[in-house]
Short mmCIF file of C-alpha atoms (C1' of nucleotides) in Angstrom, two decimals:
data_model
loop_
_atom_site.label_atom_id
_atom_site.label_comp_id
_atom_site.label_asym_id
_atom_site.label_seq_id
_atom_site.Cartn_x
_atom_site.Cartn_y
_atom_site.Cartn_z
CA UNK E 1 -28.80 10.16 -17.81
CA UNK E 2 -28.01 13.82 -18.26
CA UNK E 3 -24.89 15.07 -16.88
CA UNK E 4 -24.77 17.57 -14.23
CA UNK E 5 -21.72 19.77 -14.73
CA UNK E 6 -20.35 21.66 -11.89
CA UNK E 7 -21.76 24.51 -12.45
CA UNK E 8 -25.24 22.99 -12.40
CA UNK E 9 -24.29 21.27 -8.91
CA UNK E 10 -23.29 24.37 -7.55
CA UNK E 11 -26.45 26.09 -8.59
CA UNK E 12 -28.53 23.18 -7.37
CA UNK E 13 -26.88 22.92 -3.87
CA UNK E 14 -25.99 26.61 -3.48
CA UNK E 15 -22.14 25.37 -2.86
CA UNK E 16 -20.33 27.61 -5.61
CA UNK E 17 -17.97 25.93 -7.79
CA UNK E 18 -14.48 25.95 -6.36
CA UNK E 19 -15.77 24.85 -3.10
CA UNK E 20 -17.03 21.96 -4.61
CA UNK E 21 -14.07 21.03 -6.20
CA UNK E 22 -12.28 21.82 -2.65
CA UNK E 23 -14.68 19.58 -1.12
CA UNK E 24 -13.32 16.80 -3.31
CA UNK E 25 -9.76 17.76 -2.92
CA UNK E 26 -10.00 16.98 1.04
CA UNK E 27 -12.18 14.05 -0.03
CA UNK E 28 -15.66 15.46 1.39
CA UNK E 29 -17.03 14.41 -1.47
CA UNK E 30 -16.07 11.31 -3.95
CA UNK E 31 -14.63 11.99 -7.16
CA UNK E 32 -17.12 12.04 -9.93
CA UNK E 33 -16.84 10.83 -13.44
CA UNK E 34 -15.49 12.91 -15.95
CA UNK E 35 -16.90 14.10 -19.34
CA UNK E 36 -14.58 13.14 -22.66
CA UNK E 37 -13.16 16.65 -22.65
CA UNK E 38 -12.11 15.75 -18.47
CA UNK E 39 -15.06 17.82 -17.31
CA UNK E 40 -16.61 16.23 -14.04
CA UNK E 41 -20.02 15.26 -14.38
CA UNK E 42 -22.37 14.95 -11.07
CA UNK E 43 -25.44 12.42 -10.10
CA UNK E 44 -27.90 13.40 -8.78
CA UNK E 45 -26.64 11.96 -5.65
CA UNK E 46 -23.65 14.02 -5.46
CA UNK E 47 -25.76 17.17 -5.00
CA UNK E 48 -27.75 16.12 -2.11
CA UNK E 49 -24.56 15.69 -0.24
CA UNK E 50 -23.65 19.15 -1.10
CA UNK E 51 -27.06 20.03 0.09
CA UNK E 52 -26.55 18.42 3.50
CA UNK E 53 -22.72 19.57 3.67
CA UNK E 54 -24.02 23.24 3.39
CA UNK E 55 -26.83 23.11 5.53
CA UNK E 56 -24.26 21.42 8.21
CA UNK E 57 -21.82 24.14 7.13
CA UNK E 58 -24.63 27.04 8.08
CA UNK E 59 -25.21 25.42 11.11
CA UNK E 60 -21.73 25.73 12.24
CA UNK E 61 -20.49 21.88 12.15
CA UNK E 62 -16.50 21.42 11.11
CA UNK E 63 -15.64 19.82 8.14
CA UNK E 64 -14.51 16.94 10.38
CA UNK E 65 -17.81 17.05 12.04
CA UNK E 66 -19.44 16.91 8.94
CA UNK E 67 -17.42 14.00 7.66
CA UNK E 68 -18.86 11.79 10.74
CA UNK E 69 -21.78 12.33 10.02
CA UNK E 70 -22.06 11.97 6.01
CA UNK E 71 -20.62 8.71 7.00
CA UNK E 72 -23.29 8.42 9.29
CA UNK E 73 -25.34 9.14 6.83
CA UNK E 74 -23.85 6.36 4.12
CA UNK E 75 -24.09 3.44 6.65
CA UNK E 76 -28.07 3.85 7.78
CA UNK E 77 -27.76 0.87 9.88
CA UNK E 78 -25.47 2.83 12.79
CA UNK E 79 -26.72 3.99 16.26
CA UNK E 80 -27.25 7.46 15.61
CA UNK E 81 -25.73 8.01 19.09
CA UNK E 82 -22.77 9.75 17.55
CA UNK E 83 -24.87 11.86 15.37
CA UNK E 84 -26.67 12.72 18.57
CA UNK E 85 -23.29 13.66 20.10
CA UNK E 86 -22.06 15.93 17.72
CA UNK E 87 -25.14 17.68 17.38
CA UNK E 88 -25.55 18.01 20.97
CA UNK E 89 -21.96 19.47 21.51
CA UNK E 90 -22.34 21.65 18.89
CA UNK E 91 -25.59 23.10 20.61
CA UNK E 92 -23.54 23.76 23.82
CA UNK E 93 -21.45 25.74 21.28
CA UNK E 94 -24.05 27.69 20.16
CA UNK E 95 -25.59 28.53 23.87
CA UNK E 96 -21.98 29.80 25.30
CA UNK E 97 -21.73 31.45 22.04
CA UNK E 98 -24.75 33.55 22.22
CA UNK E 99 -23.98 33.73 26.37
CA UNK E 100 -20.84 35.42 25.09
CA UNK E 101 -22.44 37.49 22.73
CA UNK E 102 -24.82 38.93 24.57
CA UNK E 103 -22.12 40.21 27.21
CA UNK E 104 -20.64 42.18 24.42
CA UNK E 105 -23.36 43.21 23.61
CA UNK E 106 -23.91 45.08 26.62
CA UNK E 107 -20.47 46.10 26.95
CA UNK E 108 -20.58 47.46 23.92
CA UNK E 109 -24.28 49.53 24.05
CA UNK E 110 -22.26 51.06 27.22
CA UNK E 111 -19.67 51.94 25.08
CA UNK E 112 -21.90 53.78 22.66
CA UNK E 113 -24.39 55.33 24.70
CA UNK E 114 -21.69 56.94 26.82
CA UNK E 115 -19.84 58.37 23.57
CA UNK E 116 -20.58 62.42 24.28
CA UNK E 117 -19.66 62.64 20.71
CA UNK E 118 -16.83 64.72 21.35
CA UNK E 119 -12.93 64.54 21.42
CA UNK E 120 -11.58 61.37 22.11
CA UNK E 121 -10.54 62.17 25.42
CA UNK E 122 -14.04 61.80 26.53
CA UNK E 123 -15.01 59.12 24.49
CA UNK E 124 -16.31 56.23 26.68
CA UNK E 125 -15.09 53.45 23.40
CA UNK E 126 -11.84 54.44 23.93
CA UNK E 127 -12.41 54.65 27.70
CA UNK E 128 -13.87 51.33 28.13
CA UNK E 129 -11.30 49.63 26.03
CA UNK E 130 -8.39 50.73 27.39
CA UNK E 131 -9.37 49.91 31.29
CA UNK E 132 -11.19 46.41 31.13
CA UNK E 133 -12.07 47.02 34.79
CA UNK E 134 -14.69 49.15 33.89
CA UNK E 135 -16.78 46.69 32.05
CA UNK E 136 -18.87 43.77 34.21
CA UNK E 137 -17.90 41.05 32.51
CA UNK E 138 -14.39 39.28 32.97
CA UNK E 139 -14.23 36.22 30.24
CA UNK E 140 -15.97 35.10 27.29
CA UNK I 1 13.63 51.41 35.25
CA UNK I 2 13.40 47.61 35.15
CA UNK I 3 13.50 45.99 32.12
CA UNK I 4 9.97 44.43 31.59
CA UNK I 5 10.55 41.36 29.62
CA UNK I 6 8.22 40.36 26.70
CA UNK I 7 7.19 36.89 29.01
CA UNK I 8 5.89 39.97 31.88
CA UNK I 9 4.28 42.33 29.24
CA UNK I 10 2.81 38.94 28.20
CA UNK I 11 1.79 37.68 31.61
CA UNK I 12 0.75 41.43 32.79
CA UNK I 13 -1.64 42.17 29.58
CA UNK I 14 -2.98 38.87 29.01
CA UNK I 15 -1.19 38.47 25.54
CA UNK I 16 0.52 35.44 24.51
CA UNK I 17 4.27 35.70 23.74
CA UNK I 18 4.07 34.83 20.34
CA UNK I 19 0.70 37.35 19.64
CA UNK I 20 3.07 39.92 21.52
CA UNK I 21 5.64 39.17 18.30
CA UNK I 22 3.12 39.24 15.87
CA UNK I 23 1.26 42.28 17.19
CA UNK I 24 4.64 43.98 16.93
CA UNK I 25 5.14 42.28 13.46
CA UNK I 26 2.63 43.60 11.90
CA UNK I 27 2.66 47.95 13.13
CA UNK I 28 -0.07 47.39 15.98
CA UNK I 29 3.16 47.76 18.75
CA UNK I 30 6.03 49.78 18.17
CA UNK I 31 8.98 47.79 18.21
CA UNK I 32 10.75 48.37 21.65
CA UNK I 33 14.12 49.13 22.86
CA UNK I 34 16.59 45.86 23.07
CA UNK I 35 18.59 44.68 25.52
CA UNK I 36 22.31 44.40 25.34
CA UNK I 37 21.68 40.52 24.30
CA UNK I 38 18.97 41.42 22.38
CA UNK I 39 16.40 40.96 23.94
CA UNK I 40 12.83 42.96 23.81
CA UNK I 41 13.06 45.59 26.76
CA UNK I 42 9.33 47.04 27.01
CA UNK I 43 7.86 50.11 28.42
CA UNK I 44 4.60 50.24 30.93
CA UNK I 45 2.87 52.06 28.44
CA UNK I 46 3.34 49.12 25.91
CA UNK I 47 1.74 47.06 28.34
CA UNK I 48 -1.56 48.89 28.70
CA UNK I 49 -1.53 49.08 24.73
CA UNK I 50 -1.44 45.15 24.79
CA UNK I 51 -4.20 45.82 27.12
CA UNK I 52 -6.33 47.72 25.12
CA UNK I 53 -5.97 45.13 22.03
CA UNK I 54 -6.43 42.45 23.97
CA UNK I 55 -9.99 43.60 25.39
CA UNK I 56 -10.92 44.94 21.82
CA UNK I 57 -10.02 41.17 20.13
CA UNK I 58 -12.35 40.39 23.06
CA UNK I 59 -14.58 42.15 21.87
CA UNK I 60 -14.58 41.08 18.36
CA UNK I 61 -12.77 43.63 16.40
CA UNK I 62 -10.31 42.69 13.62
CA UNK I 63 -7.06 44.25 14.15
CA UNK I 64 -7.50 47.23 11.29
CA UNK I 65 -10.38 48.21 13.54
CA UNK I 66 -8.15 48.08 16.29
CA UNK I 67 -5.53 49.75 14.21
CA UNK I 68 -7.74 52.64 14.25
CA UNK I 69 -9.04 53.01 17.32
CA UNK I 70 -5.16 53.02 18.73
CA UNK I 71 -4.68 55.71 15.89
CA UNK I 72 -7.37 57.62 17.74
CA UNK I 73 -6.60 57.12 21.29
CA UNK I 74 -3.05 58.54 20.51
CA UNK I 75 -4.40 61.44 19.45
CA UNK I 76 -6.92 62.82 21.84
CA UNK I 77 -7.70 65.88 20.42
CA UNK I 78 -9.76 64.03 17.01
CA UNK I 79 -12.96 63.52 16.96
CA UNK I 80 -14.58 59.96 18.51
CA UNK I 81 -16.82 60.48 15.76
CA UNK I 82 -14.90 57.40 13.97
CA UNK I 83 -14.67 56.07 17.33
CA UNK I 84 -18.38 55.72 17.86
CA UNK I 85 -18.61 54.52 13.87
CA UNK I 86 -16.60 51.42 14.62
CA UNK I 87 -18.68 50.31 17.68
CA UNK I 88 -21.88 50.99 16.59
CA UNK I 89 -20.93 49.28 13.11
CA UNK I 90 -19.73 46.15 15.66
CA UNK I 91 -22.71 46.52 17.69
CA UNK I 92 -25.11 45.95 15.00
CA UNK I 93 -22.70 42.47 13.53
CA UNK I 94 -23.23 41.40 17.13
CA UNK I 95 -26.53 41.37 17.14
CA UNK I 96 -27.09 39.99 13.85
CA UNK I 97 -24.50 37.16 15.45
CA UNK I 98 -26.84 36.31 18.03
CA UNK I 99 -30.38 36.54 15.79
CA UNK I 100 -28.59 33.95 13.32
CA UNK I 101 -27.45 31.35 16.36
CA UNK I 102 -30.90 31.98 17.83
CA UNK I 103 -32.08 30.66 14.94
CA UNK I 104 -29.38 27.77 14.65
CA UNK I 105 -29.99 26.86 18.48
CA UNK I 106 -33.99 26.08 17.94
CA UNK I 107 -32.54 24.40 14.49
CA UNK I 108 -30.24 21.84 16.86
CA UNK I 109 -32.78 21.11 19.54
CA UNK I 110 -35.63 19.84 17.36
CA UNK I 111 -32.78 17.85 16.12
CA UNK I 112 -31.23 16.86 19.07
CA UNK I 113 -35.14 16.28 20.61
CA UNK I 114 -36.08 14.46 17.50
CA UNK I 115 -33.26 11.93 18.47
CA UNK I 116 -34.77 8.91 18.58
CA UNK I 117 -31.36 7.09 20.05
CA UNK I 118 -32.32 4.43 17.57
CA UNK I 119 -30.56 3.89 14.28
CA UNK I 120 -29.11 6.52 11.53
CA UNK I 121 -32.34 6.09 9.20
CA UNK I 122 -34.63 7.03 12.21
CA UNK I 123 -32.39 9.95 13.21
CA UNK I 124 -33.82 12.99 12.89
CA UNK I 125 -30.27 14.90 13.16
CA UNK I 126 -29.48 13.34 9.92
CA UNK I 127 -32.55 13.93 8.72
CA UNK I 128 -33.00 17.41 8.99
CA UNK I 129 -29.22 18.02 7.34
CA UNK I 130 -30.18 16.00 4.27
CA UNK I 131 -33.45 18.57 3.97
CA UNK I 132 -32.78 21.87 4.72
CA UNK I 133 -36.81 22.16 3.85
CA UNK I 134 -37.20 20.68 7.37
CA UNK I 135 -36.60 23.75 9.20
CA UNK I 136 -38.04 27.24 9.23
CA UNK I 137 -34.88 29.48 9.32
CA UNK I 138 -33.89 30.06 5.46
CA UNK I 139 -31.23 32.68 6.03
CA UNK I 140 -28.57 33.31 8.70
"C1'" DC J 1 -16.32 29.39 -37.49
"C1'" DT J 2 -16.13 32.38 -34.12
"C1'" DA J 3 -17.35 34.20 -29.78
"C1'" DC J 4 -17.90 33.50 -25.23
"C1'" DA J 5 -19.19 31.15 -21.12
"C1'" DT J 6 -17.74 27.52 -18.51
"C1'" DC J 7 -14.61 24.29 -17.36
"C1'" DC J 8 -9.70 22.50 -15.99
"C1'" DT J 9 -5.28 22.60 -12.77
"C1'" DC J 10 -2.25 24.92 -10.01
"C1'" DT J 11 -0.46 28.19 -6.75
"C1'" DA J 12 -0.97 31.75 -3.52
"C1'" DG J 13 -3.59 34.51 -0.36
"C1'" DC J 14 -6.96 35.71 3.49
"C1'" DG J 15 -7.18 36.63 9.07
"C1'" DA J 16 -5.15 36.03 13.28
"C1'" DC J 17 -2.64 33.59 15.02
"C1'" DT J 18 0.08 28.90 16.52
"C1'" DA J 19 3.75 25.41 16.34
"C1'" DG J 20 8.21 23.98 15.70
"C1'" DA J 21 13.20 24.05 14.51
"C1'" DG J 22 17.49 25.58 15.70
"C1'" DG J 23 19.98 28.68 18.17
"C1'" DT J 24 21.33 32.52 22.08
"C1'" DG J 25 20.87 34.96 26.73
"C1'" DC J 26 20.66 34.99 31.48
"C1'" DA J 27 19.99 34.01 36.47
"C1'" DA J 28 20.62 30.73 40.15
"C1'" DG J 29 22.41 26.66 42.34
"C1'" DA J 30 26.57 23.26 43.05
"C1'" DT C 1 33.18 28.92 37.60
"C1'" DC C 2 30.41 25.93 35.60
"C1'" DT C 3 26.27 24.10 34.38
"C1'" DT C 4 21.48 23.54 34.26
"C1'" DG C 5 17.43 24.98 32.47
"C1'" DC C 6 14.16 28.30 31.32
"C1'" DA C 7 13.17 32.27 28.61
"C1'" DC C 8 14.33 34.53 24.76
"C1'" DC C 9 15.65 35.13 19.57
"C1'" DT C 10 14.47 34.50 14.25
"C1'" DC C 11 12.48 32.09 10.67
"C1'" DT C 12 9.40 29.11 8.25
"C1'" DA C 13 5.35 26.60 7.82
"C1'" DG C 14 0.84 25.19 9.33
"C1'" DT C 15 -4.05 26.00 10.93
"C1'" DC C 16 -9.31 26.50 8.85
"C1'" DG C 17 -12.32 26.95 5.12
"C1'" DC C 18 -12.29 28.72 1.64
"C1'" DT C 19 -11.30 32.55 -2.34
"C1'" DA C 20 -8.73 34.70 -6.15
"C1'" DG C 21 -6.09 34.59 -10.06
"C1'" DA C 22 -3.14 32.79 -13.87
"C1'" DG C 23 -3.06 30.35 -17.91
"C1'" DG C 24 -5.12 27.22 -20.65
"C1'" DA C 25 -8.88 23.63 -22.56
"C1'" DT C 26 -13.74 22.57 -23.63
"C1'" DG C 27 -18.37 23.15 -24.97
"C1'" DT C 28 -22.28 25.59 -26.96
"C1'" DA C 29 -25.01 29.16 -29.50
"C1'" DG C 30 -25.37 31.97 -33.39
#
DNA sequence: CTACATCCTCTAGCGACTAGAGGTGCAAGA
DNA sequence: TCTTGCACCTCTAGTCGCTAGAGGATGTAG
């Protein structure tokens, strides 16, 4: 077998290279083999759990979220229920998140339309931050 | 005057006494008078300034934005040109913000749907985080 | 053999707080 | 007056998920 250096991993799973090796450090990932020289050298394994830890990672899962379910992932035989879990509380995330988001949204088109483009003692940013009363909505 | 304690600037501005410290800390409050004990003795308009960063954090700006805008609003004769700069330049991250968890939201519930409540090797939640080819969002 | 890229470990830094230790101030009840 | 007990003080260190940099070793191409 050829060995994958870190490098290659990285490129392979589109983790870059000291995250890997901070990945290992909190024990996301076991600790390869190493070269002669005390390089580390990857299987092909290794990068298809970087794969799935990034994808995870773009889709806004913890690392702690992520390390239930790679060892989800290593025991096959599991109910998935607490995959199911995770990913469902995460979605409820997501939907407040964007729920929140879009309220700012609007507070903050408000913000710019109203800016006269003048001296700041007309400017509606300003305005609208300093007197949260004048904006409709009251938590995020 | 009464001596408004940091606990009431705190309870009056929505700030938590420890942010209160910080925000003083690091330039975004001036440091107030002390008490004889020395204590933190603040002033009403301190409180509307804890205000003002409070709804802006709210909002989503980082605190050199904040920074700033406070520069601005204590001088009202400038222009809001800078003013309108930093909103619209938030405006637009917002709504990147919610295009990407659009995205991530249809990305969960096809994996959350796909959930067969079986075992780990039917589960599509695992599934489509070991194969990112799965799903149709490529960037976020 | 010599460049030069890539690798190694280690420590420190980022933003925006938050938590805790260890001590002081102050107002109200006994 | 004394004491209880909360609120205040400073300082350091920790959170999360990396990222940057120092200072050195290894590996490969020409």
């Amino acid at each position: 077998m050829k060995k994958i250096t870190i490098g290659e991993a990285a490129r392979q799973s589109g983790v870059k290279v000291p995250t890997v090796r901070y990945y290992e450090s909190i024990g996301l990932l076991a600790a390869p083999n190493r070269s002669e020289g005390n390089q580390r050298s990857f299987e092909p394994a290794d990068i298809s759990r970087l794969a799935f830890i990034r994808h995870a990672r773009e889709l806004g899962f913890e690392i702690e979220a992520i390390r239930t379910l790679l060892t989800l992932q290593d025991d096959p035989n599991q109910s998935c229920a607490s995959a199911d879990a995770i990913a469902k509380a995460r979605l409820i995330e997501v939907e407040q998140r964007i729920r929140s988001l879009m309220a700012l949204k609007a507070e903050l088109e408000t913000m710019v339309e109203g800016c006269g483009h003048g001296r700041v003692d007309q400017c509606r940013v300003i305005e609208v931050l300093a007197d949260h009363g004048q904006c409709r909505h009251s938590q995020h």
